[in-house]
Each structure stands twice: as structure tokens, then as C-alpha cells.
Amino acid sequence: MIVFHDPAEVPAGFGPSVVAIGKFDGVHSGHRAVIDRARVDAASLGARVVAVTFDRNPLSLLRPDLCPEPLVALEQKIDLLADAGVDAVLVLRFDAELAALPAADFVQRILVEALGAVSVLVGDDFRFGRGGAGTPELLADLGRANGFEVEVVGDVRAREAGRRVSSTWVRDLLAVGDVAGAARLLGRPHAVSGLVVHGLKRGRELGYPTANLEADAAGFIPADGVYAGWLVDEGSPDSASGTPSSVIRYPAAISVGTNPTFDDVPVRQVEAYVLDETGLDLYGHRVQVRFTARIRGMAAFAGIDDLIVQMADDVDRVRAALA
């Protein structure tokens, strides 16, 4: 997949393209419905599929008081869009200049001149251009004047709840630890990623050595608690290419929180114990931690013996959940 970070980077004659536009936070099933439709159109038109997105939530500039925490970091979003089958991503820097760009200029500079769009797909809540003046209806009018069609893709709704699938709903579920519910909306387990760093090594002392993620790990961290999931080791970066040297997946018991039994961890941390592994050295490796089921909430224990008994039970329950 090709990644552009500015319309000026798109080579001349890049089109024709079928363009899906959106924030794509989390690349959930609703987003993928738009992308899947774009792929169908592109196949019939002999065009590329291009996702146009932003380097940050526009609300971070326009209404920072209302801007939610992102579900995924930009690098994660790009990887997820690649997995969804797009041919290229154009990441627009959302700054004051872009926010002030009139809707007609947005269409001309980005969709027409840079991407050679023949079809553009958006959700029905899509807004663009200065002051959010651009609506799907205006986009359709501008499309007719510039030679591309516009398709508004309807909401994807969860059958059991009848609710529109959205990044907000996914975020709400993760905030209370319902990672299984979030996975149903995402179409995959939610994940955070980052480098494995040195911690207090208390898990090793207790017989359950953990891989601790760096404090600024990418991705929305679920509610404090213990989870079943997977640690995906992407390997240590190769010094020559800068790319991971290997990818290995391990079953894991995952802890999220501040270790209330000892009360000596100042910030929330994500740590994963790889089942039945005591000598695994992951320091400096970039890993993904994927959450599949919540085992219990976080709790403080009266002593180390009680904690060890609970950890053994946690591991048994994780093993059953992953089986």
C-alpha cells in the first residue's frame, strides 16, 4: 500500500481512483463497509482504492474540549486500512490552513487534481470544508461538476442492539472493559502496541514474568483489569531496514492498571505474561497486545500469598478463555 502525507506527493496521472473519505478511527465494521463498497466500485471501473483521512481528529483543533481519545494511533490506522484492502492512503494534516479551506477548493485540489477521483464514498454524517459547510449533498453537486460520482454509504447497525456502529460505541465498551463487545464491532480484537521496556520485575519474582509496554503505547487502553489475549511479537527492528525481523503470536494473560497491591506504579501500565514462558526476552521488541476477553477487574490483595493464588487462577481462566 502506498502512503501519501500531502497531496503534492501524489504523482501526476495517479488516477483514476475511487476515494473513501473519513476519520476511520479504529477502522471498525462501519468504516470497512465504506471501504468494501469502494473496492467493488474500483474493480468495475479499473481504478485504485484510496482512503483519505487525517493525521488527527479534526475536533482536536476545532473543539478540543469535545475531542475524544483516539482508538488507534495514526500508524495503527494506516496498517488497518492496508489490511482492509485499500491501494493507497492520503493522510491530510489537519491544521488551521486545511480547516479554513473552502469545500469547493477541497474537492478541486484533493479529489480532482491530486487523486483523479471517479467515485467518492462517504458516510451520511460526513462534513468537509471551512466551517463544516460541505455536506454529502454539496459533495454530490461538486462531483457532477467535476466528473465523479458520490455514494453515501448507510450506517452499519448491530442486530442485537439496533445501534449504529461507531468509534464512540467502541470507546464506551473499552472504557468499561468489554473487549469482547468491542471486538464484535471492530471485527477483530482491539490492540495496543509499543516497545517492551524494563519494569519493576515484580512479576518475575512472583513466577509470572511480564512484558511491560512503554507508557505511551499506541491505542486506547481498556479499563483496569485482567484480560485474556495475545501478545504478538513483531521482533526487534532490523538495524539495516528498520523493519521487524519476525512476527510470533503468544497466548497471554494481560494486566492493565497501577498494581494496587503494591501501590508503587504511578501511571497505568499494560503488561502481558506469556503463558508457560519464563525465559522469553522481549526487551526492545515492538509488540501488539490484543484483548479478547475480560477475566476480572483490578483489585488490591492483603498480601503476596493471596496475590499469587489469584494470579494462578487468572492464568487458568485465561487458558480456558483462549481455548
Tab-separated table of C-alpha atoms in Angstrom, residues 111-290:
chain	number	residue	atom	x	y	z
A	111	LEU	CA	-10.160	14.792	-5.160
A	112	VAL	CA	-9.843	16.142	-8.695
A	113	GLU	CA	-6.271	17.355	-9.185
A	114	ALA	CA	-4.364	15.011	-6.869
A	115	LEU	CA	-6.368	11.781	-6.973
A	116	GLY	CA	-8.325	11.896	-10.228
A	117	ALA	CA	-11.425	10.656	-8.450
A	118	VAL	CA	-14.123	8.961	-10.484
A	119	SER	CA	-16.162	7.907	-7.458
A	120	VAL	CA	-16.213	9.187	-3.867
A	121	LEU	CA	-17.773	7.330	-0.925
A	122	VAL	CA	-18.630	8.885	2.429
A	123	GLY	CA	-20.817	8.220	5.428
A	124	ASP	CA	-24.035	10.164	5.847
A	125	ASP	CA	-22.537	12.256	8.679
A	126	PHE	CA	-19.572	13.378	6.561
A	127	ARG	CA	-18.694	17.073	6.670
A	128	PHE	CA	-15.841	18.893	4.975
A	129	GLY	CA	-14.559	22.339	4.112
A	130	ARG	CA	-14.453	25.576	6.088
A	131	GLY	CA	-16.896	25.600	8.970
A	132	GLY	CA	-18.084	22.097	8.076
A	133	ALA	CA	-20.158	23.645	5.302
A	134	GLY	CA	-19.627	20.692	2.972
A	135	THR	CA	-22.327	18.023	3.188
A	136	PRO	CA	-22.799	14.851	1.161
A	137	GLU	CA	-25.352	16.763	-0.924
A	138	LEU	CA	-22.860	19.540	-1.713
A	139	LEU	CA	-20.213	16.932	-2.484
A	140	ALA	CA	-22.605	15.309	-4.969
A	141	ASP	CA	-23.197	18.679	-6.660
A	142	LEU	CA	-19.465	19.306	-6.897
A	143	GLY	CA	-18.984	15.767	-8.185
A	144	ARG	CA	-21.390	16.326	-11.057
A	145	ALA	CA	-19.469	19.473	-11.984
A	146	ASN	CA	-16.106	17.693	-11.817
A	147	GLY	CA	-16.844	14.314	-13.333
A	148	PHE	CA	-17.114	12.000	-10.344
A	149	GLU	CA	-19.996	10.220	-8.670
A	150	VAL	CA	-20.764	10.353	-4.956
A	151	GLU	CA	-22.199	7.475	-2.955
A	152	VAL	CA	-23.365	7.832	0.629
A	153	VAL	CA	-22.930	4.524	2.444
A	154	GLY	CA	-25.529	3.936	5.142
A	155	ASP	CA	-24.843	3.034	8.740
A	156	VAL	CA	-23.927	-0.458	9.854
A	157	ARG	CA	-26.091	-1.400	12.836
A	158	ALA	CA	-25.590	-4.144	15.389
A	159	ARG	CA	-28.508	-6.552	15.159
A	160	GLU	CA	-28.798	-7.254	18.864
A	161	ALA	CA	-28.691	-3.587	19.933
A	162	GLY	CA	-30.056	-1.843	16.868
A	163	ARG	CA	-27.413	0.798	17.428
A	164	ARG	CA	-25.182	2.387	14.803
A	165	VAL	CA	-21.639	1.022	14.885
A	166	SER	CA	-19.359	3.917	15.732
A	167	SER	CA	-15.975	4.739	17.221
A	168	THR	CA	-17.823	6.258	20.186
A	169	TRP	CA	-19.589	2.969	20.925
A	170	VAL	CA	-16.324	1.022	20.679
A	171	ARG	CA	-14.665	3.517	23.009
A	172	ASP	CA	-17.522	3.242	25.515
A	173	LEU	CA	-17.222	-0.547	25.583
A	174	LEU	CA	-13.457	-0.474	26.089
A	175	ALA	CA	-13.802	2.104	28.856
A	176	VAL	CA	-15.742	-0.461	30.916
A	177	GLY	CA	-13.548	-3.395	29.899
A	178	ASP	CA	-15.957	-5.047	27.460
A	179	VAL	CA	-13.268	-6.030	24.990
A	180	ALA	CA	-15.376	-8.875	23.584
A	181	GLY	CA	-18.165	-6.431	22.715
A	182	ALA	CA	-15.668	-4.037	21.179
A	183	ALA	CA	-14.226	-6.866	19.081
A	184	ARG	CA	-17.667	-7.605	17.644
A	185	LEU	CA	-17.929	-4.024	16.400
A	186	LEU	CA	-14.340	-3.853	15.190
A	187	GLY	CA	-14.374	-7.254	13.517
A	188	ARG	CA	-11.115	-8.117	15.301
A	189	PRO	CA	-9.645	-7.920	18.816
A	190	HIS	CA	-8.731	-4.426	19.966
A	191	ALA	CA	-4.979	-3.954	20.331
A	192	VAL	CA	-2.428	-1.597	21.795
A	193	SER	CA	1.169	-1.608	20.641
A	194	GLY	CA	4.562	-0.338	21.681
A	195	LEU	CA	8.056	-1.248	22.770
A	196	VAL	CA	8.696	-3.652	25.642
A	197	VAL	CA	10.546	-1.815	28.408
A	198	HIS	CA	12.026	-2.703	31.779
A	199	GLY	CA	9.625	-2.559	34.714
A	200	LEU	CA	9.957	-3.350	38.411
A	201	LYS	CA	10.352	-7.068	37.539
A	202	ARG	CA	7.918	-7.971	40.316
A	203	GLY	CA	6.095	-10.430	38.072
A	204	ARG	CA	9.322	-12.342	37.566
A	205	GLU	CA	9.820	-12.507	41.337
A	206	LEU	CA	6.300	-13.934	41.693
A	207	GLY	CA	6.826	-16.560	38.989
A	208	TYR	CA	4.907	-14.739	36.241
A	209	PRO	CA	7.364	-12.587	34.262
A	210	THR	CA	5.617	-9.956	32.178
A	211	ALA	CA	6.404	-7.883	29.117
A	212	ASN	CA	5.731	-4.260	30.044
A	213	LEU	CA	4.676	-1.861	27.299
A	214	GLU	CA	6.091	1.643	27.208
A	215	ALA	CA	3.969	4.302	28.909
A	216	ASP	CA	2.954	5.967	25.632
A	217	ALA	CA	1.837	2.763	23.935
A	218	ALA	CA	-0.333	3.343	20.863
A	219	GLY	CA	-4.050	2.658	21.086
A	220	PHE	CA	-6.916	3.124	23.540
A	221	ILE	CA	-6.165	1.253	26.773
A	222	PRO	CA	-9.192	-0.623	28.168
A	223	ALA	CA	-10.422	-0.352	31.751
A	224	ASP	CA	-8.169	-1.612	34.531
A	225	GLY	CA	-8.351	-5.348	34.984
A	226	VAL	CA	-7.023	-8.715	33.891
A	227	TYR	CA	-7.676	-9.937	30.347
A	228	ALA	CA	-7.123	-12.939	28.126
A	229	GLY	CA	-5.491	-12.206	24.824
A	230	TRP	CA	-2.459	-12.462	22.639
A	231	LEU	CA	0.963	-10.893	22.571
A	232	VAL	CA	2.191	-10.509	19.001
A	233	ASP	CA	5.957	-10.100	18.901
A	234	GLU	CA	6.908	-8.169	15.790
A	235	GLY	CA	10.585	-8.611	16.591
A	236	SER	CA	13.418	-6.220	17.237
A	237	PRO	CA	13.873	-3.629	14.470
A	238	ASP	CA	16.456	-4.673	11.936
A	239	SER	CA	19.287	-2.122	12.019
A	240	ALA	CA	19.581	-2.046	8.242
A	241	SER	CA	15.971	-1.915	7.124
A	242	GLY	CA	14.201	-0.618	10.219
A	243	THR	CA	11.566	-3.328	9.775
A	244	PRO	CA	10.650	-6.108	12.223
A	245	SER	CA	12.730	-9.251	11.854
A	246	SER	CA	9.942	-11.723	12.744
A	247	VAL	CA	6.320	-11.989	13.868
A	248	ILE	CA	5.277	-14.522	16.526
A	249	ARG	CA	1.961	-14.761	18.423
A	250	TYR	CA	1.794	-15.955	22.032
A	251	PRO	CA	-1.211	-16.610	24.309
A	252	ALA	CA	-1.098	-14.160	27.197
A	253	ALA	CA	-2.627	-13.045	30.481
A	254	ILE	CA	-2.770	-9.263	30.345
A	255	SER	CA	-2.893	-6.844	33.248
A	256	VAL	CA	-3.948	-3.205	32.933
A	257	GLY	CA	-3.654	-0.802	35.862
A	258	THR	CA	-1.375	0.605	38.532
A	259	ASN	CA	-0.696	-2.508	40.645
A	260	PRO	CA	-2.856	-1.583	43.682
A	261	THR	CA	-1.473	-4.374	45.884
A	262	PHE	CA	1.923	-2.656	45.992
A	263	ASP	CA	0.727	0.870	45.131
A	264	ASP	CA	4.043	1.853	43.573
A	265	VAL	CA	3.177	2.270	39.892
A	266	PRO	CA	2.435	5.966	39.215
A	267	VAL	CA	0.731	5.546	35.826
A	268	ARG	CA	-1.475	2.896	34.237
A	269	GLN	CA	0.533	0.210	32.522
A	270	VAL	CA	-0.133	-2.692	30.195
A	271	GLU	CA	1.823	-5.856	30.911
A	272	ALA	CA	1.442	-9.325	29.455
A	273	TYR	CA	2.507	-12.698	30.851
A	274	VAL	CA	3.081	-15.164	28.028
A	275	LEU	CA	1.600	-18.454	29.192
A	276	ASP	CA	4.145	-21.079	30.219
A	277	GLU	CA	7.117	-18.871	29.233
A	278	THR	CA	9.611	-17.791	31.885
A	279	GLY	CA	12.758	-17.125	29.852
A	280	LEU	CA	11.385	-15.056	26.977
A	281	ASP	CA	13.440	-11.903	26.330
A	282	LEU	CA	11.320	-9.279	24.573
A	283	TYR	CA	13.084	-6.118	25.732
A	284	GLY	CA	13.319	-3.618	22.911
A	285	HIS	CA	10.858	-5.557	20.750
A	286	ARG	CA	7.791	-3.896	19.305
A	287	VAL	CA	4.717	-5.890	20.249
A	288	GLN	CA	0.954	-5.806	19.920
A	289	VAL	CA	-1.220	-6.766	22.865
A	290	ARG	CA	-4.611	-7.983	21.637
